[in-house]
């Protein structure tokens, strides 16, 4: 049995380059120290004594920065390189995180929240583009799934540690988060070379504005981005209104940490095996199912008031998340022209950045003025709408994992057709 398990692990890890593992390891380290964002609304309401709606709004400002970072990070990744963009974003994010732990004035906290979202997410399009550069198309679902697995090892452990630390000192929480973010930049500095393809070979004279025009004419990209935005609006309730709902029902910060840690634990346990099953089914069915699970998990919160049932709700929507996340990144990598990988990842990333702003802001308002039943029922309905959208989009989706560059050639062909439109 051990021999069989060893063979499966070796097969899973085989063929991925050394630079990818530096990126993977740095991502794991960074996520193990992601302490601030999950507890930001609780920190603002309990330590800074900010009202619920204002705290939710400040937390949503992180999404404003994230939204700006997606396009900026994609642009910089294509123009000045993946490596420099990642290091710049991570170093600045560490500095902003540390400063935020000392600031008391509400206006300053709000401004810093925007900068935190911007610098924290600036590296993401560059990271996705680097993975697409380093990994052959046939191996991308596996590579993105392993990266997603690393992210969620941190998501499983970090909230528990953060919940304990928050009970002692929020300042230590901010300091530890900043240090692990800085450590990620060190991993990239020493282990990840510049992977951007030769621009002379791939740009063919296409300017920045031409590249943006190509992306904005790509209906497949825009359709994915819209559906991802709606999906993410549901998901981001886990960092804003879910902890407030639990707090209102007598749950402590440590109990919230335990409940949300189920998200990471489940993904750690099953996301990699699931990545082997996903290619066997049409992508639009997989994505539609993930949306139904996401909506159902959050819809259930309207009827639960104890820790075990909150954990059950987290498990249900986590199943939707773990199905959708690596598949979405893989699809965007597959459909993007080689020289626009960063920009396509950035456009897709704007869905999550905009949702990180819109989701918590609207969720906080609905929770405060209309109650939890209205909020969580809306999440369920929105999940069904996203599922229907994926089914309608199904005819345009490629149903199988591409082989050996086939999708890259198709993406370049689509790029050409969009240019001449």
mmCIF file of C-alpha atoms in Angstrom:
data_model
loop_
_atom_site.group_PDB
_atom_site.id
_atom_site.type_symbol
_atom_site.label_atom_id
_atom_site.label_comp_id
_atom_site.label_asym_id
_atom_site.label_seq_id
_atom_site.Cartn_x
_atom_site.Cartn_y
_atom_site.Cartn_z
ATOM 1 C CA UNK A 1 0.000 0.000 0.000
ATOM 2 C CA UNK A 2 2.804 2.391 0.892
ATOM 3 C CA UNK A 3 4.518 1.526 -2.379
ATOM 4 C CA UNK A 4 1.323 2.272 -4.312
ATOM 5 C CA UNK A 5 0.905 5.586 -2.475
ATOM 6 C CA UNK A 6 4.542 6.472 -3.161
ATOM 7 C CA UNK A 7 4.066 5.811 -6.886
ATOM 8 C CA UNK A 8 0.982 8.009 -6.996
ATOM 9 C CA UNK A 9 2.779 10.864 -5.223
ATOM 10 C CA UNK A 10 5.792 10.534 -7.536
ATOM 11 C CA UNK A 11 3.511 10.622 -10.568
ATOM 12 C CA UNK A 12 1.750 13.672 -9.176
ATOM 13 C CA UNK A 13 4.991 15.606 -8.665
ATOM 14 C CA UNK A 14 6.875 14.422 -11.742
ATOM 15 C CA UNK A 15 7.827 16.749 -14.555
ATOM 16 C CA UNK A 16 7.364 20.069 -12.768
ATOM 17 C CA UNK A 17 10.460 22.325 -12.902
ATOM 18 C CA UNK A 18 12.535 23.572 -9.958
ATOM 19 C CA UNK A 19 11.367 27.177 -10.381
ATOM 20 C CA UNK A 20 7.758 26.063 -10.032
ATOM 21 C CA UNK A 21 8.546 24.487 -6.655
ATOM 22 C CA UNK A 22 10.120 27.713 -5.389
ATOM 23 C CA UNK A 23 6.927 29.495 -6.361
ATOM 24 C CA UNK A 24 4.888 26.743 -4.733
ATOM 25 C CA UNK A 25 6.928 26.826 -1.512
ATOM 26 C CA UNK A 26 6.780 30.614 -1.265
ATOM 27 C CA UNK A 27 3.033 30.531 -1.779
ATOM 28 C CA UNK A 28 2.663 27.963 0.994
ATOM 29 C CA UNK A 29 4.766 30.040 3.394
ATOM 30 C CA UNK A 30 2.852 33.206 2.579
ATOM 31 C CA UNK A 31 -0.531 31.580 3.098
ATOM 32 C CA UNK A 32 0.536 30.010 6.373
ATOM 33 C CA UNK A 33 0.960 33.586 7.578
ATOM 34 C CA UNK A 34 -2.238 35.057 6.118
ATOM 35 C CA UNK A 35 -3.558 36.250 9.467
ATOM 36 C CA UNK A 36 -4.940 39.747 8.925
ATOM 37 C CA UNK A 37 -7.645 39.492 6.245
ATOM 38 C CA UNK A 38 -9.779 36.749 7.858
ATOM 39 C CA UNK A 39 -9.947 38.728 11.106
ATOM 40 C CA UNK A 40 -10.030 42.268 9.739
ATOM 41 C CA UNK A 41 -13.732 42.964 10.364
ATOM 42 C CA UNK A 42 -13.569 41.519 13.889
ATOM 43 C CA UNK A 43 -10.394 43.552 14.579
ATOM 44 C CA UNK A 44 -12.064 46.757 13.396
ATOM 45 C CA UNK A 45 -15.268 46.218 15.383
ATOM 46 C CA UNK A 46 -13.675 44.973 18.616
ATOM 47 C CA UNK A 47 -10.318 46.752 18.848
ATOM 48 C CA UNK A 48 -10.999 49.953 16.882
ATOM 49 C CA UNK A 49 -14.698 50.076 17.934
ATOM 50 C CA UNK A 50 -15.937 50.707 14.377
ATOM 51 C CA UNK A 51 -19.662 49.992 13.647
ATOM 52 C CA UNK A 52 -20.449 46.829 11.707
ATOM 53 C CA UNK A 53 -21.431 48.484 8.422
ATOM 54 C CA UNK A 54 -18.332 50.737 8.451
ATOM 55 C CA UNK A 55 -16.055 47.821 9.320
ATOM 56 C CA UNK A 56 -17.514 45.778 6.454
ATOM 57 C CA UNK A 57 -17.061 48.752 4.130
ATOM 58 C CA UNK A 58 -13.404 49.202 5.152
ATOM 59 C CA UNK A 59 -12.802 45.477 4.611
ATOM 60 C CA UNK A 60 -14.409 45.790 1.196
ATOM 61 C CA UNK A 61 -11.926 48.528 0.285
ATOM 62 C CA UNK A 62 -9.311 45.791 0.150
ATOM 63 C CA UNK A 63 -11.245 44.645 -2.913
ATOM 64 C CA UNK A 64 -10.875 48.072 -4.541
ATOM 65 C CA UNK A 65 -7.114 47.723 -4.328
ATOM 66 C CA UNK A 66 -7.298 44.125 -5.485
ATOM 67 C CA UNK A 67 -9.379 45.127 -8.494
ATOM 68 C CA UNK A 68 -6.791 47.730 -9.534
ATOM 69 C CA UNK A 69 -3.979 45.270 -8.884
ATOM 70 C CA UNK A 70 -5.354 42.669 -11.262
ATOM 71 C CA UNK A 71 -5.050 44.792 -14.392
ATOM 72 C CA UNK A 72 -1.882 46.530 -13.185
ATOM 73 C CA UNK A 73 -0.238 43.244 -12.259
ATOM 74 C CA UNK A 74 -1.183 41.674 -15.575
ATOM 75 C CA UNK A 75 0.135 44.669 -17.499
ATOM 76 C CA UNK A 76 3.417 44.752 -15.549
ATOM 77 C CA UNK A 77 3.874 40.983 -15.879
ATOM 78 C CA UNK A 78 3.717 41.252 -19.676
ATOM 79 C CA UNK A 79 5.733 44.462 -19.974
ATOM 80 C CA UNK A 80 8.486 44.330 -17.338
ATOM 81 C CA UNK A 81 8.418 40.683 -16.294
ATOM 82 C CA UNK A 82 6.798 38.188 -13.964
ATOM 83 C CA UNK A 83 9.625 38.057 -11.413
ATOM 84 C CA UNK A 84 9.978 41.788 -10.770
ATOM 85 C CA UNK A 85 6.202 42.249 -10.534
ATOM 86 C CA UNK A 86 5.853 39.513 -7.918
ATOM 87 C CA UNK A 87 8.723 40.790 -5.767
ATOM 88 C CA UNK A 88 7.538 44.400 -5.940
ATOM 89 C CA UNK A 89 4.018 43.510 -4.868
ATOM 90 C CA UNK A 90 5.036 41.257 -1.990
ATOM 91 C CA UNK A 91 7.600 43.643 -0.468
ATOM 92 C CA UNK A 92 5.149 46.541 -0.553
ATOM 93 C CA UNK A 93 2.344 44.362 0.834
ATOM 94 C CA UNK A 94 4.517 43.411 3.808
ATOM 95 C CA UNK A 95 5.212 47.075 4.557
ATOM 96 C CA UNK A 96 1.549 48.092 4.334
ATOM 97 C CA UNK A 97 0.446 45.190 6.550
ATOM 98 C CA UNK A 98 2.850 46.241 9.276
ATOM 99 C CA UNK A 99 1.815 49.906 9.112
ATOM 100 C CA UNK A 100 -1.875 48.983 9.272
ATOM 101 C CA UNK A 101 -1.329 47.345 12.645
ATOM 102 C CA UNK A 102 -0.351 50.703 14.199
ATOM 103 C CA UNK A 103 -2.829 53.098 12.573
ATOM 104 C CA UNK A 104 -5.897 54.164 14.583
ATOM 105 C CA UNK A 105 -7.602 56.884 12.524
ATOM 106 C CA UNK A 106 -10.516 55.461 10.518
ATOM 107 C CA UNK A 107 -9.746 57.435 7.352
ATOM 108 C CA UNK A 108 -6.123 56.263 7.400
ATOM 109 C CA UNK A 109 -7.201 52.652 7.974
ATOM 110 C CA UNK A 110 -9.544 52.911 4.973
ATOM 111 C CA UNK A 111 -6.776 54.253 2.710
ATOM 112 C CA UNK A 112 -4.336 51.599 3.891
ATOM 113 C CA UNK A 113 -6.958 48.904 3.223
ATOM 114 C CA UNK A 114 -6.999 49.946 -0.437
ATOM 115 C CA UNK A 115 -3.198 49.842 -0.637
ATOM 116 C CA UNK A 116 -3.146 46.492 1.165
ATOM 117 C CA UNK A 117 -5.483 44.979 -1.416
ATOM 118 C CA UNK A 118 -3.453 46.457 -4.265
ATOM 119 C CA UNK A 119 0.003 45.301 -3.196
ATOM 120 C CA UNK A 120 -1.190 41.948 -1.842
ATOM 121 C CA UNK A 121 -2.749 40.955 -5.167
ATOM 122 C CA UNK A 122 -0.320 42.602 -7.579
ATOM 123 C CA UNK A 123 1.697 39.393 -7.762
ATOM 124 C CA UNK A 124 -1.230 37.104 -8.655
ATOM 125 C CA UNK A 125 -1.503 37.671 -12.446
ATOM 126 C CA UNK A 126 2.282 37.429 -12.705
ATOM 127 C CA UNK A 127 2.256 34.189 -10.723
ATOM 128 C CA UNK A 128 -0.445 32.660 -12.923
ATOM 129 C CA UNK A 129 1.420 33.777 -16.049
ATOM 130 C CA UNK A 130 4.665 32.297 -14.704
ATOM 131 C CA UNK A 131 2.969 28.934 -14.113
ATOM 132 C CA UNK A 132 1.601 29.005 -17.670
ATOM 133 C CA UNK A 133 5.115 29.847 -18.946
ATOM 134 C CA UNK A 134 6.774 27.073 -16.961
ATOM 135 C CA UNK A 135 4.212 24.275 -17.387
ATOM 136 C CA UNK A 136 3.080 22.488 -20.531
ATOM 137 C CA UNK A 137 -0.706 22.684 -21.238
ATOM 138 C CA UNK A 138 -1.334 19.017 -20.454
ATOM 139 C CA UNK A 139 0.097 19.495 -16.933
ATOM 140 C CA UNK A 140 -1.541 22.812 -16.040
ATOM 141 C CA UNK A 141 -4.557 21.502 -14.145
ATOM 142 C CA UNK A 142 -2.151 19.467 -12.008
ATOM 143 C CA UNK A 143 0.191 22.442 -11.480
ATOM 144 C CA UNK A 144 -2.602 24.862 -10.582
ATOM 145 C CA UNK A 145 -4.202 22.255 -8.331
ATOM 146 C CA UNK A 146 -0.953 21.748 -6.424
ATOM 147 C CA UNK A 147 -0.579 25.516 -6.063
ATOM 148 C CA UNK A 148 -4.176 25.741 -4.907
ATOM 149 C CA UNK A 149 -3.451 22.904 -2.475
ATOM 150 C CA UNK A 150 -0.535 24.871 -1.001
ATOM 151 C CA UNK A 151 -2.734 27.948 -0.626
ATOM 152 C CA UNK A 152 -5.246 25.931 1.330
ATOM 153 C CA UNK A 153 -2.762 24.202 3.578
ATOM 154 C CA UNK A 154 -2.156 27.739 4.764
ATOM 155 C CA UNK A 155 -5.893 28.441 4.834
ATOM 156 C CA UNK A 156 -6.371 25.399 7.077
ATOM 157 C CA UNK A 157 -3.652 26.304 9.552
ATOM 158 C CA UNK A 158 -3.513 30.118 9.498
ATOM 159 C CA UNK A 159 -7.015 30.847 10.900
ATOM 160 C CA UNK A 160 -6.453 28.567 13.881
ATOM 161 C CA UNK A 161 -3.114 30.192 14.683
ATOM 162 C CA UNK A 162 -4.532 33.649 14.005
ATOM 163 C CA UNK A 163 -7.535 33.021 16.253
ATOM 164 C CA UNK A 164 -5.209 32.128 19.128
ATOM 165 C CA UNK A 165 -2.862 35.060 18.471
ATOM 166 C CA UNK A 166 -5.768 37.508 18.151
ATOM 167 C CA UNK A 167 -6.846 36.601 21.667
ATOM 168 C CA UNK A 168 -3.445 37.800 22.903
ATOM 169 C CA UNK A 169 -2.233 40.550 20.561
ATOM 170 C CA UNK A 170 -3.444 41.816 17.215
ATOM 171 C CA UNK A 171 -0.130 43.617 16.737
ATOM 172 C CA UNK A 172 1.702 40.282 16.657
ATOM 173 C CA UNK A 173 -0.876 39.170 14.091
ATOM 174 C CA UNK A 174 0.066 42.028 11.758
ATOM 175 C CA UNK A 175 3.805 41.524 12.306
ATOM 176 C CA UNK A 176 3.740 37.795 11.552
ATOM 177 C CA UNK A 177 1.664 38.349 8.418
ATOM 178 C CA UNK A 178 4.154 40.931 7.153
ATOM 179 C CA UNK A 179 7.164 38.679 7.778
ATOM 180 C CA UNK A 180 5.746 35.684 5.912
ATOM 181 C CA UNK A 181 4.805 37.901 2.967
ATOM 182 C CA UNK A 182 8.367 39.211 2.846
ATOM 183 C CA UNK A 183 9.691 35.645 3.006
ATOM 184 C CA UNK A 184 7.701 34.807 -0.132
ATOM 185 C CA UNK A 185 9.510 37.564 -2.023
ATOM 186 C CA UNK A 186 12.832 36.068 -0.924
ATOM 187 C CA UNK A 187 11.809 32.673 -2.380
ATOM 188 C CA UNK A 188 11.074 34.310 -5.714
ATOM 189 C CA UNK A 189 14.313 36.316 -5.658
ATOM 190 C CA UNK A 190 16.477 33.216 -5.227
ATOM 191 C CA UNK A 191 14.462 30.536 -7.025
ATOM 192 C CA UNK A 192 12.276 31.917 -9.807
ATOM 193 C CA UNK A 193 13.954 33.286 -12.945
ATOM 194 C CA UNK A 194 12.197 35.558 -15.399
ATOM 195 C CA UNK A 195 9.859 33.391 -17.472
ATOM 196 C CA UNK A 196 8.261 35.951 -19.796
ATOM 197 C CA UNK A 197 8.491 34.701 -23.409
ATOM 198 C CA UNK A 198 10.647 36.612 -25.872
ATOM 199 C CA UNK A 199 8.570 39.631 -26.817
ATOM 200 C CA UNK A 200 10.100 39.843 -30.286
ATOM 201 C CA UNK A 201 8.770 36.367 -31.015
ATOM 202 C CA UNK A 202 5.272 36.756 -29.629
ATOM 203 C CA UNK A 203 4.128 40.364 -29.700
ATOM 204 C CA UNK A 204 4.238 40.880 -33.468
ATOM 205 C CA UNK A 205 4.090 44.637 -33.001
ATOM 206 C CA UNK A 206 1.004 44.577 -30.764
ATOM 207 C CA UNK A 207 0.892 47.622 -28.452
ATOM 208 C CA UNK A 208 -0.413 47.823 -24.895
ATOM 209 C CA UNK A 209 -3.720 49.281 -26.041
ATOM 210 C CA UNK A 210 -4.024 46.669 -28.790
ATOM 211 C CA UNK A 211 -3.555 43.949 -26.215
ATOM 212 C CA UNK A 212 -6.256 45.426 -23.995
ATOM 213 C CA UNK A 213 -8.548 45.748 -27.006
ATOM 214 C CA UNK A 214 -7.973 42.091 -27.885
ATOM 215 C CA UNK A 215 -8.834 41.022 -24.331
ATOM 216 C CA UNK A 216 -11.965 43.180 -24.190
ATOM 217 C CA UNK A 217 -13.206 41.722 -27.501
ATOM 218 C CA UNK A 218 -12.792 38.173 -26.258
ATOM 219 C CA UNK A 219 -16.345 37.184 -25.311
ATOM 220 C CA UNK A 220 -15.187 33.893 -23.818
ATOM 221 C CA UNK A 221 -12.811 35.687 -21.446
ATOM 222 C CA UNK A 222 -15.440 38.274 -20.506
ATOM 223 C CA UNK A 223 -18.093 35.609 -19.927
ATOM 224 C CA UNK A 224 -15.811 33.683 -17.576
ATOM 225 C CA UNK A 225 -14.934 36.906 -15.796
ATOM 226 C CA UNK A 226 -18.568 37.901 -15.216
ATOM 227 C CA UNK A 227 -19.528 34.490 -13.855
ATOM 228 C CA UNK A 228 -16.427 34.416 -11.670
ATOM 229 C CA UNK A 229 -17.409 37.837 -10.265
ATOM 230 C CA UNK A 230 -20.864 36.625 -9.219
ATOM 231 C CA UNK A 231 -19.387 33.414 -7.801
ATOM 232 C CA UNK A 232 -16.798 35.387 -5.830
ATOM 233 C CA UNK A 233 -19.427 37.759 -4.404
ATOM 234 C CA UNK A 234 -20.848 34.750 -2.599
ATOM 235 C CA UNK A 235 -17.452 33.411 -1.568
ATOM 236 C CA UNK A 236 -16.205 36.643 0.034
ATOM 237 C CA UNK A 237 -18.978 36.552 2.605
ATOM 238 C CA UNK A 238 -16.735 34.085 4.440
ATOM 239 C CA UNK A 239 -14.340 36.901 5.384
ATOM 240 C CA UNK A 240 -16.876 39.654 6.073
ATOM 241 C CA UNK A 241 -20.433 38.739 7.016
ATOM 242 C CA UNK A 242 -19.909 35.101 8.043
ATOM 243 C CA UNK A 243 -17.675 35.996 11.027
ATOM 244 C CA UNK A 244 -20.153 38.741 11.997
ATOM 245 C CA UNK A 245 -23.050 36.286 11.834
ATOM 246 C CA UNK A 246 -21.144 33.812 13.981
ATOM 247 C CA UNK A 247 -20.154 36.537 16.443
ATOM 248 C CA UNK A 248 -23.813 37.603 16.727
ATOM 249 C CA UNK A 249 -24.731 34.015 17.638
ATOM 250 C CA UNK A 250 -22.190 33.856 20.447
ATOM 251 C CA UNK A 251 -19.248 32.310 18.604
ATOM 252 C CA UNK A 252 -15.737 33.415 19.631
ATOM 253 C CA UNK A 253 -12.874 34.359 17.307
ATOM 254 C CA UNK A 254 -11.296 30.964 17.992
ATOM 255 C CA UNK A 255 -14.525 29.182 17.026
ATOM 256 C CA UNK A 256 -14.721 31.174 13.796
ATOM 257 C CA UNK A 257 -11.128 30.159 13.145
ATOM 258 C CA UNK A 258 -12.027 26.501 13.625
ATOM 259 C CA UNK A 259 -15.065 26.723 11.343
ATOM 260 C CA UNK A 260 -13.272 28.522 8.529
ATOM 261 C CA UNK A 261 -10.311 26.166 8.874
ATOM 262 C CA UNK A 262 -12.598 23.399 7.610
ATOM 263 C CA UNK A 263 -12.310 25.142 4.265
ATOM 264 C CA UNK A 264 -8.575 24.592 4.086
ATOM 265 C CA UNK A 265 -8.631 21.140 5.648
ATOM 266 C CA UNK A 266 -11.132 19.828 3.125
ATOM 267 C CA UNK A 267 -9.270 21.327 0.182
ATOM 268 C CA UNK A 268 -5.994 19.888 1.449
ATOM 269 C CA UNK A 269 -7.589 16.475 1.721
ATOM 270 C CA UNK A 270 -9.436 16.187 -1.585
ATOM 271 C CA UNK A 271 -8.442 18.956 -4.032
ATOM 272 C CA UNK A 272 -5.551 17.057 -5.618
ATOM 273 C CA UNK A 273 -7.523 13.817 -6.187
ATOM 274 C CA UNK A 274 -10.394 15.909 -7.553
ATOM 275 C CA UNK A 275 -7.994 17.497 -10.061
ATOM 276 C CA UNK A 276 -7.617 14.043 -11.664
ATOM 277 C CA UNK A 277 -11.395 13.641 -11.960
ATOM 278 C CA UNK A 278 -12.215 17.085 -13.380
ATOM 279 C CA UNK A 279 -10.875 16.435 -16.927
ATOM 280 C CA UNK A 280 -13.254 13.490 -17.331
ATOM 281 C CA UNK A 281 -16.337 15.718 -17.393
ATOM 282 C CA UNK A 282 -17.486 18.704 -19.467
ATOM 283 C CA UNK A 283 -16.152 21.854 -17.911
ATOM 284 C CA UNK A 284 -19.453 23.717 -17.918
ATOM 285 C CA UNK A 285 -21.128 20.946 -15.899
ATOM 286 C CA UNK A 286 -18.307 21.007 -13.356
ATOM 287 C CA UNK A 287 -18.479 24.798 -13.002
ATOM 288 C CA UNK A 288 -22.288 24.786 -12.778
ATOM 289 C CA UNK A 289 -22.134 22.190 -10.014
ATOM 290 C CA UNK A 290 -19.560 24.219 -8.121
ATOM 291 C CA UNK A 291 -21.851 27.270 -8.214
ATOM 292 C CA UNK A 292 -24.782 25.265 -6.823
ATOM 293 C CA UNK A 293 -22.610 24.006 -3.966
ATOM 294 C CA UNK A 294 -21.327 27.514 -3.232
ATOM 295 C CA UNK A 295 -24.835 28.955 -3.049
ATOM 296 C CA UNK A 296 -26.176 26.048 -1.004
ATOM 297 C CA UNK A 297 -23.380 26.231 1.554
ATOM 298 C CA UNK A 298 -23.903 29.904 2.274
ATOM 299 C CA UNK A 299 -27.686 29.575 2.057
ATOM 300 C CA UNK A 300 -27.554 27.047 4.875
ATOM 301 C CA UNK A 301 -26.030 29.647 7.221
ATOM 302 C CA UNK A 302 -29.488 31.232 7.566
ATOM 303 C CA UNK A 303 -30.614 28.196 9.577
ATOM 304 C CA UNK A 304 -27.552 27.352 11.715
ATOM 305 C CA UNK A 305 -26.482 28.742 15.079
ATOM 306 C CA UNK A 306 -23.939 26.266 16.464
ATOM 307 C CA UNK A 307 -20.324 25.547 15.592
ATOM 308 C CA UNK A 308 -20.858 22.035 14.102
ATOM 309 C CA UNK A 309 -23.498 23.316 11.669
ATOM 310 C CA UNK A 310 -21.450 26.367 10.743
ATOM 311 C CA UNK A 311 -18.630 23.931 9.960
ATOM 312 C CA UNK A 312 -21.010 21.840 7.840
ATOM 313 C CA UNK A 313 -21.990 24.926 5.832
ATOM 314 C CA UNK A 314 -18.307 25.705 5.276
ATOM 315 C CA UNK A 315 -17.722 22.156 4.021
ATOM 316 C CA UNK A 316 -20.542 22.424 1.470
ATOM 317 C CA UNK A 317 -19.434 25.722 -0.078
ATOM 318 C CA UNK A 318 -15.823 24.596 0.066
ATOM 319 C CA UNK A 319 -16.688 21.728 -2.265
ATOM 320 C CA UNK A 320 -17.873 24.337 -4.755
ATOM 321 C CA UNK A 321 -14.733 26.397 -4.321
ATOM 322 C CA UNK A 322 -12.247 23.564 -4.718
ATOM 323 C CA UNK A 323 -13.888 22.418 -7.951
ATOM 324 C CA UNK A 324 -13.950 25.861 -9.530
ATOM 325 C CA UNK A 325 -10.649 27.453 -8.501
ATOM 326 C CA UNK A 326 -7.961 25.435 -10.341
ATOM 327 C CA UNK A 327 -10.214 24.854 -13.331
ATOM 328 C CA UNK A 328 -10.788 28.586 -13.782
ATOM 329 C CA UNK A 329 -7.058 29.375 -13.712
ATOM 330 C CA UNK A 330 -6.345 26.559 -16.160
ATOM 331 C CA UNK A 331 -8.998 27.704 -18.617
ATOM 332 C CA UNK A 332 -7.711 31.289 -18.632
ATOM 333 C CA UNK A 333 -4.141 30.062 -19.169
ATOM 334 C CA UNK A 334 -5.340 27.867 -22.034
ATOM 335 C CA UNK A 335 -7.369 30.495 -23.882
ATOM 336 C CA UNK A 336 -4.874 33.357 -23.517
ATOM 337 C CA UNK A 337 -2.450 34.264 -26.326
ATOM 338 C CA UNK A 338 1.131 33.598 -25.205
ATOM 339 C CA UNK A 339 2.157 37.263 -25.105
ATOM 340 C CA UNK A 340 -1.014 38.289 -23.220
ATOM 341 C CA UNK A 341 -0.991 35.707 -20.449
ATOM 342 C CA UNK A 342 -0.463 38.292 -17.754
ATOM 343 C CA UNK A 343 -3.186 40.580 -19.105
ATOM 344 C CA UNK A 344 -5.725 37.757 -19.475
ATOM 345 C CA UNK A 345 -4.987 36.599 -15.925
ATOM 346 C CA UNK A 346 -5.340 40.201 -14.797
ATOM 347 C CA UNK A 347 -8.706 40.680 -16.511
ATOM 348 C CA UNK A 348 -9.968 37.449 -14.969
ATOM 349 C CA UNK A 349 -8.566 38.525 -11.617
ATOM 350 C CA UNK A 350 -10.588 41.740 -11.679
ATOM 351 C CA UNK A 351 -13.642 39.585 -11.048
ATOM 352 C CA UNK A 352 -12.260 38.582 -7.671
ATOM 353 C CA UNK A 353 -10.969 42.055 -6.864
ATOM 354 C CA UNK A 354 -14.286 43.718 -7.684
ATOM 355 C CA UNK A 355 -16.177 41.018 -5.796
ATOM 356 C CA UNK A 356 -13.910 41.472 -2.778
ATOM 357 C CA UNK A 357 -15.202 45.053 -2.677
ATOM 358 C CA UNK A 358 -18.811 44.546 -3.759
ATOM 359 C CA UNK A 359 -19.530 41.308 -1.888
ATOM 360 C CA UNK A 360 -18.575 42.396 1.659
ATOM 361 C CA UNK A 361 -20.028 45.904 1.212
ATOM 362 C CA UNK A 362 -23.421 44.667 0.026
ATOM 363 C CA UNK A 363 -23.352 41.755 2.439
ATOM 364 C CA UNK A 364 -22.727 44.048 5.393
ATOM 365 C CA UNK A 365 -25.558 46.365 4.398
ATOM 366 C CA UNK A 366 -28.008 43.517 3.851
ATOM 367 C CA UNK A 367 -27.043 41.830 7.129
ATOM 368 C CA UNK A 368 -27.429 45.045 9.122
ATOM 369 C CA UNK A 369 -30.659 46.310 7.553
ATOM 370 C CA UNK A 370 -32.496 43.172 6.366
ATOM 371 C CA UNK A 371 -31.121 40.370 8.503
ATOM 372 C CA UNK A 372 -29.297 37.113 7.950
ATOM 373 C CA UNK A 373 -32.209 35.250 6.297
ATOM 374 C CA UNK A 374 -32.311 37.740 3.418
ATOM 375 C CA UNK A 375 -28.523 37.738 3.009
ATOM 376 C CA UNK A 376 -28.032 33.984 2.922
ATOM 377 C CA UNK A 377 -31.134 33.388 0.758
ATOM 378 C CA UNK A 378 -29.709 35.869 -1.762
ATOM 379 C CA UNK A 379 -26.435 33.914 -1.786
ATOM 380 C CA UNK A 380 -28.322 30.714 -2.613
ATOM 381 C CA UNK A 381 -30.254 32.324 -5.468
ATOM 382 C CA UNK A 382 -27.103 33.906 -6.869
ATOM 383 C CA UNK A 383 -25.415 30.503 -6.885
ATOM 384 C CA UNK A 384 -28.238 29.110 -9.027
ATOM 385 C CA UNK A 385 -27.920 32.055 -11.428
ATOM 386 C CA UNK A 386 -24.191 31.414 -11.870
ATOM 387 C CA UNK A 387 -24.857 27.712 -12.473
ATOM 388 C CA UNK A 388 -27.370 28.555 -15.184
ATOM 389 C CA UNK A 389 -24.861 30.941 -16.754
ATOM 390 C CA UNK A 390 -22.242 28.201 -17.024
ATOM 391 C CA UNK A 391 -24.721 25.819 -18.595
ATOM 392 C CA UNK A 392 -25.678 28.432 -21.178
ATOM 393 C CA UNK A 393 -22.000 29.083 -21.848
ATOM 394 C CA UNK A 394 -21.350 25.362 -22.220
ATOM 395 C CA UNK A 395 -21.306 25.245 -25.996
ATOM 396 C CA UNK A 396 -18.331 27.609 -26.053
ATOM 397 C CA UNK A 397 -16.316 25.720 -23.486
ATOM 398 C CA UNK A 398 -13.522 23.305 -24.345
ATOM 399 C CA UNK A 399 -14.432 20.111 -22.551
ATOM 400 C CA UNK A 400 -11.072 18.390 -22.250
ATOM 401 C CA UNK A 401 -7.626 19.246 -21.004
ATOM 402 C CA UNK A 402 -5.530 20.361 -24.008
ATOM 403 C CA UNK A 403 -2.573 18.375 -25.186
ATOM 404 C CA UNK A 404 0.933 19.590 -25.916
ATOM 405 C CA UNK A 405 0.392 23.148 -26.970
ATOM 406 C CA UNK A 406 -2.802 22.600 -28.970
ATOM 407 C CA UNK A 407 -4.662 25.161 -26.899
ATOM 408 C CA UNK A 408 -1.857 27.702 -27.214
ATOM 409 C CA UNK A 409 -2.129 27.519 -30.988
ATOM 410 C CA UNK A 410 -5.904 27.896 -30.757
ATOM 411 C CA UNK A 411 -5.501 30.869 -28.429
ATOM 412 C CA UNK A 412 -3.162 32.574 -30.865
ATOM 413 C CA UNK A 413 -5.652 31.906 -33.659
ATOM 414 C CA UNK A 414 -8.417 33.474 -31.579
ATOM 415 C CA UNK A 415 -6.079 36.392 -30.878
ATOM 416 C CA UNK A 416 -5.664 36.931 -34.625
ATOM 417 C CA UNK A 417 -9.399 36.759 -35.284
ATOM 418 C CA UNK A 418 -10.056 39.309 -32.556
ATOM 419 C CA UNK A 419 -7.462 41.687 -34.004
ATOM 420 C CA UNK A 420 -9.135 41.767 -37.382
ATOM 421 C CA UNK A 421 -12.635 42.302 -36.043
#
